[in-house]
Amino acid sequence: MIWYPYEQMKHMKQPYKIVDANGVYLYTKDQKLIDSVSSWWCMIHGYKHPELTAAIKEQADHFSHVMLGGLTHEPAERLAQKLQDILPGDLNYCFFSDSGSVAVEVALKMALQYYMNRGDKKRTKVLALTHAYHGDTFKTMEVGDDEDYHFVLEAYGPKQNAINIPTEISALEKAFHQYHAELNCFIVEPLLQGAGGMRMYDISFLKRARELCDQYGVLLIFDEVATGFGRTGNRFVADLVQPDILVLGKALVGGYIGHAATVANQKVFDGFYSDDDRHALMHGPTFMGNALACSVALKSIEIFEREHYMEKIKKIEAISHRELDDFHDERIKEIRIMGGCACIEVYDPAVLEGYQEFAYKHGVFSRPFLSYLYSMVPYIITEEELVQVFSTMKAWFQQ
Ligand SMILES: Cc1ncc(COP(=O)(O)O)c(C=O)c1O
């Protein structure tokens, strides 16, 4: 049987069984649902997009997969080149992997080894944010800060190699002052912290982080697995402040096949480029550079650019403000909106119990967690459909 994620299997509610999907809609055998969370935030073009499906089929007629160890192929080469072309500055060196968590692991390994390769073995610590979520593998759990996901780490006692600070400049300056000689990197979900509660913060924090990283020789990592490709209303937050390592996943492939990329700048790459074999990056997921994933990623980026997705996201943001800004209820703590993400935070998580079933009846698939009722809609959503998502949220409070 399937062991489902994040669920107590003993009293888990039966999941909705999807029999078809098209555009923003998921279909069960008796209901049609707007997917208001884009299948964990990745399905930006919606389901069954004819061009994306065709890209996969076309590549499958040649080969679905070959390893990148000792072999290479055109879809991987073209995707690496495309990312080099569209990413800012000298973020030019692309390491592929099969999921966001693994891509973050790779980024953290790069940062550690960057200093090891220079003979500096003291920089063992990672600076990260409170409420950070970077994945569910062990190192990503360690740098993350979310008891609800990662309480199992308590077994190891206090963290040895990660420090978590709030998104406040004073805390940032203090941490750099105190720990700079031991830090190899500072990793953030830039501007929007997703699984930690759709928390939004100001770009000034990242600008100051860039300055401090430069001052103390610490690498800056942006985990844009969730924010990349428009979610914050910026194409990449890296367009505003440039990190040394950028991690992409989820929307990279339009949500169609699990894949991710860890993209390093010249300085990081140079730290590995030497006559010493021990300076090589010793990592190689079996499915890195999967040909189907690279082909669909290329098509996804083409559509993103051609169909002016940034304008679509601006419109989603404007409608979100129009629909939610004046909405009040005493149980609501805060309403936050940024780009293609909207979040209603309530004081008491019990307030959201039963919302999923309520939304189902209203033709919306939603997955609130803890105190957060949120939307991360596919960018192709129409105004009418988006209004339906928000009307359903509001109706829950008004019944
Ligand atoms: C910011 C961030 N980093 C990493 C991950 C992990 O990605 P994956 O689930 O593909 O391993 C996620 C997943 O939600 C994420 O939001």
CSV table of C-alpha atoms and ligand atoms in Angstrom, one decimal:
chain,number,residue,atom,x,y,z
A,1,MET,CA,0.0,0.0,0.0
A,2,ILE,CA,1.0,3.6,-0.3
A,3,TRP,CA,2.6,5.3,2.7
A,4,TYR,CA,1.5,8.9,2.3
A,5,PRO,CA,3.5,12.0,3.1
A,6,TYR,CA,3.1,14.0,6.3
A,7,GLU,CA,0.2,11.8,7.5
A,8,GLN,CA,-0.6,9.7,10.5
A,9,MET,CA,-1.6,6.7,8.6
A,10,LYS,CA,-3.7,5.4,11.5
A,11,HIS,CA,-6.3,8.1,11.1
A,12,MET,CA,-5.6,9.6,7.8
A,13,LYS,CA,-8.5,10.9,5.8
A,14,GLN,CA,-8.9,9.1,2.5
A,15,PRO,CA,-7.1,11.2,-0.2
A,16,TYR,CA,-9.1,12.4,-3.2
A,17,LYS,CA,-8.5,10.1,-6.1
A,18,ILE,CA,-7.7,11.9,-9.3
A,19,VAL,CA,-8.8,10.3,-12.5
A,20,ASP,CA,-7.9,13.1,-14.9
A,21,ALA,CA,-6.5,16.6,-14.9
A,22,ASN,CA,-6.6,19.5,-17.4
A,23,GLY,CA,-5.6,23.1,-17.2
A,24,VAL,CA,-6.1,24.3,-13.6
A,25,TYR,CA,-8.6,21.5,-13.0
A,26,LEU,CA,-8.2,18.2,-11.2
A,27,TYR,CA,-11.0,15.6,-11.8
A,28,THR,CA,-12.2,13.1,-9.3
A,29,LYS,CA,-15.0,10.7,-10.4
A,30,ASP,CA,-17.6,13.1,-9.1
A,31,GLN,CA,-16.1,16.5,-8.9
A,32,LYS,CA,-14.1,19.1,-10.9
A,33,LEU,CA,-11.6,21.0,-8.7
A,34,ILE,CA,-9.4,24.1,-9.3
A,35,ASP,CA,-6.0,23.1,-8.0
A,36,SER,CA,-5.3,26.2,-5.8
A,37,VAL,CA,-1.9,24.9,-4.8
A,38,SER,CA,-0.5,23.8,-8.2
A,39,SER,CA,0.4,20.3,-6.9
A,40,TRP,CA,2.8,21.6,-4.2
A,41,TRP,CA,3.5,24.8,-6.2
A,42,CYS,CA,5.1,23.3,-9.3
A,43,MET,CA,2.3,23.0,-11.9
A,44,ILE,CA,2.6,26.6,-13.3
A,45,HIS,CA,1.2,25.9,-16.8
A,46,GLY,CA,-1.6,23.7,-15.5
A,47,TYR,CA,-2.2,20.0,-16.4
A,48,LYS,CA,-2.1,18.3,-19.7
A,49,HIS,CA,-0.5,21.2,-21.5
A,50,PRO,CA,-0.3,20.0,-25.1
A,51,GLU,CA,3.2,21.4,-25.8
A,52,LEU,CA,4.6,20.0,-22.6
A,53,THR,CA,3.1,16.6,-23.2
A,54,ALA,CA,4.4,16.7,-26.8
A,55,ALA,CA,8.0,17.6,-25.6
A,56,ILE,CA,8.0,14.5,-23.4
A,57,LYS,CA,6.6,12.2,-26.0
A,58,GLU,CA,9.0,13.5,-28.7
A,59,GLN,CA,12.0,12.9,-26.4
A,60,ALA,CA,10.7,9.5,-25.4
A,61,ASP,CA,10.8,8.4,-29.0
A,62,HIS,CA,14.6,9.0,-28.9
A,63,PHE,CA,15.6,8.0,-25.4
A,64,SER,CA,14.1,8.7,-22.0
A,65,HIS,CA,17.2,8.6,-19.9
A,66,VAL,CA,21.0,8.2,-20.1
A,67,MET,CA,23.3,8.9,-17.2
A,68,LEU,CA,25.5,11.9,-17.2
A,69,GLY,CA,28.5,9.9,-15.9
A,70,GLY,CA,30.7,9.6,-19.0
A,71,LEU,CA,27.8,10.5,-21.3
A,72,THR,CA,26.0,13.6,-22.3
A,73,HIS,CA,23.1,14.6,-24.5
A,74,GLU,CA,21.5,17.5,-26.2
A,75,PRO,CA,18.5,18.2,-23.9
A,76,ALA,CA,20.8,18.5,-20.9
A,77,GLU,CA,23.3,20.6,-22.8
A,78,ARG,CA,20.6,22.9,-24.1
A,79,LEU,CA,19.0,23.3,-20.7
A,80,ALA,CA,22.3,24.2,-19.0
A,81,GLN,CA,22.9,26.7,-21.8
A,82,LYS,CA,19.3,28.1,-21.5
A,83,LEU,CA,19.7,28.6,-17.7
A,84,GLN,CA,23.1,30.3,-18.3
A,85,ASP,CA,21.4,32.6,-20.7
A,86,ILE,CA,18.4,33.5,-18.6
A,87,LEU,CA,20.0,33.7,-15.1
A,88,PRO,CA,21.6,36.9,-14.0
A,89,GLY,CA,25.3,37.6,-13.8
A,90,ASP,CA,27.8,34.7,-13.9
A,91,LEU,CA,25.4,32.0,-12.5
A,92,ASN,CA,26.7,29.7,-15.3
A,93,TYR,CA,27.5,26.3,-13.9
A,94,CYS,CA,24.5,24.0,-13.7
A,95,PHE,CA,24.5,20.7,-11.7
A,96,PHE,CA,21.3,18.7,-12.2
A,97,SER,CA,19.5,16.5,-9.8
A,98,ASP,CA,16.2,14.8,-9.4
A,99,SER,CA,14.5,16.8,-6.6
A,100,GLY,CA,14.7,20.1,-4.8
A,101,SER,CA,15.9,18.5,-1.6
A,102,VAL,CA,18.8,16.9,-3.4
A,103,ALA,CA,19.6,20.1,-5.2
A,104,VAL,CA,19.8,21.9,-1.9
A,105,GLU,CA,22.0,19.1,-0.5
A,106,VAL,CA,24.3,19.7,-3.5
A,107,ALA,CA,24.4,23.4,-2.8
A,108,LEU,CA,25.3,22.9,0.8
A,109,LYS,CA,28.0,20.3,-0.1
A,110,MET,CA,29.4,22.8,-2.7
A,111,ALA,CA,29.7,25.5,0.0
A,112,LEU,CA,31.4,23.2,2.5
A,113,GLN,CA,33.8,21.8,-0.1
A,114,TYR,CA,34.5,25.2,-1.6
A,115,TYR,CA,36.4,26.0,1.7
A,116,MET,CA,37.8,22.4,2.1
A,117,ASN,CA,39.3,22.7,-1.3
A,118,ARG,CA,41.1,25.9,-0.1
A,119,GLY,CA,42.4,24.0,3.0
A,120,ASP,CA,40.0,25.8,5.3
A,121,LYS,CA,38.4,23.2,7.5
A,122,LYS,CA,37.0,25.6,10.1
A,123,ARG,CA,34.1,26.8,8.0
A,124,THR,CA,31.7,24.0,9.0
A,125,LYS,CA,28.6,26.0,9.9
A,126,VAL,CA,25.6,27.1,7.9
A,127,LEU,CA,23.6,30.2,8.7
A,128,ALA,CA,19.9,29.9,7.8
A,129,LEU,CA,16.6,31.4,8.8
A,130,THR,CA,14.1,30.6,11.5
A,131,HIS,CA,11.0,28.9,9.9
A,132,ALA,CA,13.2,27.8,7.0
A,133,TYR,CA,12.3,24.8,4.9
A,134,HIS,CA,14.8,23.4,2.4
A,135,GLY,CA,13.6,19.8,2.1
A,136,ASP,CA,13.3,16.6,4.0
A,137,THR,CA,16.7,15.0,3.6
A,138,PHE,CA,19.0,15.1,6.6
A,139,LYS,CA,21.2,18.1,5.8
A,140,THR,CA,18.2,20.1,4.6
A,141,MET,CA,16.4,19.2,7.8
A,142,GLU,CA,19.4,20.4,9.8
A,143,VAL,CA,19.5,23.8,8.1
A,144,GLY,CA,15.7,24.0,8.2
A,145,ASP,CA,13.8,25.2,11.2
A,146,ASP,CA,10.5,23.5,11.3
A,147,GLU,CA,9.7,21.3,14.2
A,148,ASP,CA,6.5,20.2,12.6
A,149,TYR,CA,8.3,18.6,9.8
A,150,HIS,CA,11.7,17.7,11.3
A,151,PHE,CA,11.2,17.0,15.0
A,152,VAL,CA,13.0,13.6,14.5
A,153,LEU,CA,16.3,15.5,14.6
A,154,GLU,CA,15.7,16.1,18.3
A,155,ALA,CA,17.3,12.6,18.7
A,156,TYR,CA,20.7,14.2,17.8
A,157,GLY,CA,20.4,16.9,20.5
A,158,PRO,CA,21.2,20.6,19.8
A,159,LYS,CA,22.3,21.4,16.2
A,160,GLN,CA,26.0,21.4,15.7
A,161,ASN,CA,26.4,23.0,12.3
A,162,ALA,CA,23.4,25.2,11.6
A,163,ILE,CA,22.4,28.5,13.1
A,164,ASN,CA,18.9,29.9,12.5
A,165,ILE,CA,18.1,33.6,12.7
A,166,PRO,CA,15.0,35.6,12.0
A,167,THR,CA,14.6,37.9,9.0
A,168,GLU,CA,15.8,41.0,10.8
A,169,ILE,CA,18.9,42.9,9.8
A,170,SER,CA,20.0,43.3,13.4
A,171,ALA,CA,19.9,39.5,13.9
A,172,LEU,CA,21.8,39.1,10.6
A,173,GLU,CA,24.6,41.5,11.6
A,174,LYS,CA,24.9,40.0,15.0
A,175,ALA,CA,25.2,36.4,13.6
A,176,PHE,CA,27.9,37.5,11.1
A,177,HIS,CA,29.8,39.3,13.8
A,178,GLN,CA,29.7,36.3,16.0
A,179,TYR,CA,30.1,33.3,13.6
A,180,HIS,CA,31.7,34.6,10.4
A,181,ALA,CA,34.9,32.7,10.7
A,182,GLU,CA,33.0,29.4,11.0
A,183,LEU,CA,30.4,30.0,8.3
A,184,ASN,CA,30.7,28.5,4.8
A,185,CYS,CA,27.3,29.8,3.6
A,186,PHE,CA,24.1,31.6,4.4
A,187,ILE,CA,21.1,29.9,2.8
A,188,VAL,CA,17.7,31.5,2.4
A,189,GLU,CA,14.4,31.0,0.7
A,190,PRO,CA,14.5,34.6,-0.7
A,191,LEU,CA,11.6,36.9,0.0
A,192,LEU,CA,9.0,34.1,0.6
A,193,GLN,CA,9.4,31.3,3.1
A,194,GLY,CA,7.0,28.7,1.9
A,195,ALA,CA,6.5,25.6,4.1
A,196,GLY,CA,7.5,27.6,7.2
A,197,GLY,CA,4.2,29.5,6.8
A,198,MET,CA,4.2,31.7,3.6
A,199,ARG,CA,6.2,34.3,5.5
A,200,MET,CA,7.2,37.3,3.4
A,201,TYR,CA,10.1,39.7,4.1
A,202,ASP,CA,11.8,42.7,2.5
A,203,ILE,CA,14.5,42.8,-0.1
A,204,SER,CA,16.6,45.1,2.2
A,205,PHE,CA,17.4,42.0,4.3
A,206,LEU,CA,18.9,40.2,1.3
A,207,LYS,CA,20.8,43.2,0.2
A,208,ARG,CA,22.4,43.5,3.6
A,209,ALA,CA,23.1,39.7,3.5
A,210,ARG,CA,24.9,40.1,0.2
A,211,GLU,CA,27.1,42.8,1.7
A,212,LEU,CA,27.9,40.8,4.8
A,213,CYS,CA,28.7,37.7,2.8
A,214,ASP,CA,31.1,39.7,0.6
A,215,GLN,CA,32.7,41.3,3.6
A,216,TYR,CA,33.3,38.0,5.4
A,217,GLY,CA,33.8,35.7,2.4
A,218,VAL,CA,30.7,33.6,3.1
A,219,LEU,CA,28.8,32.1,0.2
A,220,LEU,CA,25.2,33.2,-0.3
A,221,ILE,CA,22.7,30.5,-1.4
A,222,PHE,CA,19.2,31.2,-2.7
A,223,ASP,CA,16.9,28.3,-2.5
A,224,GLU,CA,14.5,29.3,-5.2
A,225,VAL,CA,12.9,25.8,-5.5
A,226,ALA,CA,9.6,27.4,-4.6
A,227,THR,CA,10.2,31.1,-5.5
A,228,GLY,CA,11.9,30.6,-8.9
A,229,PHE,CA,10.0,31.3,-12.1
A,230,GLY,CA,7.9,34.1,-10.9
A,231,ARG,CA,6.2,33.0,-7.7
A,232,THR,CA,7.2,36.2,-5.8
A,233,GLY,CA,6.3,38.5,-8.7
A,234,ASN,CA,10.0,38.6,-9.7
A,235,ARG,CA,11.2,36.2,-12.3
A,236,PHE,CA,13.9,35.1,-9.8
A,237,VAL,CA,14.7,36.9,-6.6
A,238,ALA,CA,18.3,36.4,-7.9
A,239,ASP,CA,17.4,39.1,-10.4
A,240,LEU,CA,17.4,41.6,-7.5
A,241,VAL,CA,20.2,40.3,-5.4
A,242,GLN,CA,22.7,37.9,-6.8
A,243,PRO,CA,23.6,34.8,-4.8
A,244,ASP,CA,26.7,32.6,-5.3
A,245,ILE,CA,24.6,29.5,-5.7
A,246,LEU,CA,21.0,29.3,-6.9
A,247,VAL,CA,18.8,26.3,-6.5
A,248,LEU,CA,15.8,25.7,-8.8
A,249,GLY,CA,13.2,22.9,-8.8
A,250,LYS,CA,9.4,22.5,-9.0
A,251,ALA,CA,8.5,25.1,-11.7
A,252,LEU,CA,11.8,24.4,-13.6
A,253,VAL,CA,10.0,21.5,-15.3
A,254,GLY,CA,6.6,23.1,-15.2
A,255,GLY,CA,5.8,20.4,-12.6
A,256,TYR,CA,5.8,17.6,-15.1
A,257,ILE,CA,8.8,15.4,-14.0
A,258,GLY,CA,10.8,15.7,-10.8
A,259,HIS,CA,14.0,17.6,-11.6
A,260,ALA,CA,16.1,20.4,-10.1
A,261,ALA,CA,19.3,22.4,-10.7
A,262,THR,CA,22.0,23.8,-8.5
A,263,VAL,CA,23.6,26.7,-10.4
A,264,ALA,CA,26.9,28.1,-9.2
A,265,ASN,CA,28.7,31.3,-10.2
A,266,GLN,CA,32.2,31.6,-11.5
A,267,LYS,CA,33.8,32.0,-8.1
A,268,VAL,CA,32.3,28.8,-6.7
A,269,PHE,CA,33.1,26.8,-9.9
A,270,ASP,CA,36.7,28.1,-9.8
A,271,GLY,CA,37.0,26.7,-6.3
A,272,PHE,CA,36.6,23.2,-7.7
A,273,TYR,CA,38.5,23.6,-11.0
A,274,SER,CA,42.1,22.4,-10.3
A,275,ASP,CA,44.7,19.7,-11.1
A,276,ASP,CA,43.7,17.9,-7.9
A,277,ASP,CA,41.1,15.1,-8.4
A,278,ARG,CA,40.1,15.5,-4.8
A,279,HIS,CA,38.8,19.0,-5.6
A,280,ALA,CA,36.0,17.5,-7.8
A,281,LEU,CA,32.4,17.6,-6.7
A,282,MET,CA,31.7,14.1,-5.7
A,283,HIS,CA,28.0,13.9,-6.4
A,284,GLY,CA,25.9,12.2,-9.1
A,285,PRO,CA,22.3,11.3,-8.8
A,286,THR,CA,21.3,8.5,-11.1
A,287,PHE,CA,18.6,10.6,-12.8
A,288,MET,CA,20.5,13.9,-13.0
A,289,GLY,CA,19.9,15.5,-16.4
A,290,ASN,CA,17.1,13.1,-17.2
A,291,ALA,CA,16.3,13.6,-20.9
A,292,LEU,CA,12.6,13.8,-20.5
A,293,ALA,CA,12.9,16.3,-17.6
A,294,CYS,CA,15.3,18.5,-19.5
A,295,SER,CA,13.1,18.5,-22.6
A,296,VAL,CA,10.0,19.4,-20.7
A,297,ALA,CA,12.0,22.1,-18.8
A,298,LEU,CA,13.1,23.7,-22.0
A,299,LYS,CA,9.6,23.8,-23.3
A,300,SER,CA,8.3,25.1,-20.0
A,301,ILE,CA,10.8,28.0,-20.1
A,302,GLU,CA,9.9,28.7,-23.7
A,303,ILE,CA,6.2,29.0,-22.8
A,304,PHE,CA,7.0,31.1,-19.7
A,305,GLU,CA,8.9,33.6,-21.8
A,306,ARG,CA,6.7,33.5,-24.9
A,307,GLU,CA,3.4,33.9,-23.0
A,308,HIS,CA,4.6,36.7,-20.9
A,309,TYR,CA,4.0,34.9,-17.6
A,310,MET,CA,5.4,37.8,-15.5
A,311,GLU,CA,2.4,39.8,-16.6
A,312,LYS,CA,0.1,37.0,-15.7
A,313,ILE,CA,1.6,36.9,-12.2
A,314,LYS,CA,1.2,40.7,-11.8
A,315,LYS,CA,-2.4,40.2,-12.6
A,316,ILE,CA,-2.8,37.4,-10.1
A,317,GLU,CA,-1.2,39.6,-7.5
A,318,ALA,CA,-3.5,42.5,-8.3
A,319,ILE,CA,-6.7,40.3,-8.1
A,320,SER,CA,-5.5,38.8,-4.9
A,321,HIS,CA,-5.2,42.3,-3.4
A,322,ARG,CA,-8.6,43.3,-4.7
A,323,GLU,CA,-10.3,40.2,-3.3
A,324,LEU,CA,-8.5,39.9,0.0
A,325,ASP,CA,-7.2,43.3,1.2
A,326,ASP,CA,-10.5,44.4,2.8
A,327,PHE,CA,-11.5,41.0,4.1
A,328,HIS,CA,-11.6,40.9,7.9
A,329,ASP,CA,-12.5,38.3,10.5
A,330,GLU,CA,-11.6,38.2,14.1
A,331,ARG,CA,-10.1,34.7,13.7
A,332,ILE,CA,-7.7,36.0,11.1
A,333,LYS,CA,-4.2,37.1,12.3
A,334,GLU,CA,-2.9,38.4,9.0
A,335,ILE,CA,-3.4,38.2,5.2
A,336,ARG,CA,-0.2,38.2,3.2
A,337,ILE,CA,0.1,38.5,-0.6
A,338,MET,CA,3.2,38.4,-2.8
A,339,GLY,CA,3.2,37.7,-6.5
A,340,GLY,CA,1.4,34.4,-7.1
A,341,CYS,CA,1.0,33.5,-3.4
A,342,ALA,CA,-1.7,34.5,-1.0
A,343,CYS,CA,-2.0,33.4,2.6
A,344,ILE,CA,-4.5,33.8,5.3
A,345,GLU,CA,-3.0,33.1,8.7
A,346,VAL,CA,-5.4,32.4,11.5
A,347,TYR,CA,-4.8,32.5,15.2
A,348,ASP,CA,-6.0,29.0,15.9
A,349,PRO,CA,-5.3,26.1,13.5
A,350,ALA,CA,-8.6,24.5,14.6
A,351,VAL,CA,-10.4,27.3,12.6
A,352,LEU,CA,-9.2,25.6,9.4
A,353,GLU,CA,-10.3,22.1,10.3
A,354,GLY,CA,-12.8,20.9,7.7
A,355,TYR,CA,-11.8,23.5,5.2
A,356,GLN,CA,-10.5,21.0,2.7
A,357,GLU,CA,-13.9,19.2,2.5
A,358,PHE,CA,-15.7,22.5,2.3
A,359,ALA,CA,-13.5,23.7,-0.6
A,360,TYR,CA,-14.0,20.3,-2.3
A,361,LYS,CA,-17.8,20.9,-2.3
A,362,HIS,CA,-17.1,24.4,-3.8
A,363,GLY,CA,-15.0,23.0,-6.6
A,364,VAL,CA,-11.6,23.9,-5.2
A,365,PHE,CA,-8.7,21.7,-4.1
A,366,SER,CA,-6.9,23.3,-1.1
A,367,ARG,CA,-4.4,22.0,1.4
A,368,PRO,CA,-4.2,24.3,4.4
A,369,PHE,CA,-1.5,23.4,7.0
A,370,LEU,CA,-1.2,24.5,10.6
A,371,SER,CA,-2.5,28.1,10.8
A,372,TYR,CA,-2.1,28.8,7.0
A,373,LEU,CA,-4.8,28.8,4.4
A,374,TYR,CA,-3.0,29.7,1.2
A,375,SER,CA,-3.1,29.7,-2.6
A,376,MET,CA,-0.3,29.2,-5.1
A,377,VAL,CA,-2.3,28.9,-8.2
A,378,PRO,CA,-1.2,27.8,-11.7
A,379,TYR,CA,-0.3,31.0,-13.6
A,380,ILE,CA,-2.8,30.2,-16.4
A,381,ILE,CA,-5.7,30.6,-14.0
A,382,THR,CA,-8.5,32.9,-15.3
A,383,GLU,CA,-9.8,35.8,-13.3
A,384,GLU,CA,-13.1,34.0,-12.7
A,385,GLU,CA,-11.4,30.9,-11.5
A,386,LEU,CA,-9.1,32.9,-9.2
A,387,VAL,CA,-12.1,34.7,-7.7
A,388,GLN,CA,-13.7,31.3,-7.1
A,389,VAL,CA,-10.6,30.3,-5.0
A,390,PHE,CA,-10.8,33.4,-2.9
A,391,SER,CA,-14.6,33.4,-2.6
A,392,THR,CA,-14.4,29.9,-1.3
A,393,MET,CA,-11.9,31.0,1.4
A,394,LYS,CA,-14.1,33.9,2.4
A,395,ALA,CA,-17.3,31.8,2.4
A,396,TRP,CA,-15.6,29.5,5.0
A,397,PHE,CA,-15.3,32.4,7.4
A,398,GLN,CA,-18.7,33.9,6.6
A,399,GLN,CA,-20.9,30.7,7.1
B,1,LIG,C1,12.2,26.1,-0.7
B,1,LIG,C2,12.2,24.6,-0.9
B,1,LIG,N1,13.3,24.0,-1.0
B,1,LIG,C3,13.4,22.7,-1.2
B,1,LIG,C4,12.2,21.9,-1.3
B,1,LIG,C5,12.3,20.5,-1.5
B,1,LIG,O1,12.0,20.1,-2.9
B,1,LIG,P1,11.6,18.6,-3.2
B,1,LIG,O2,10.2,18.4,-2.6
B,1,LIG,O3,11.5,18.6,-4.7
B,1,LIG,O4,12.6,17.7,-2.7
B,1,LIG,C6,11.0,22.6,-1.2
B,1,LIG,C7,9.7,21.8,-1.3
B,1,LIG,O5,8.7,22.3,-1.0
B,1,LIG,C8,10.9,24.0,-1.0
B,1,LIG,O6,9.8,24.6,-0.8
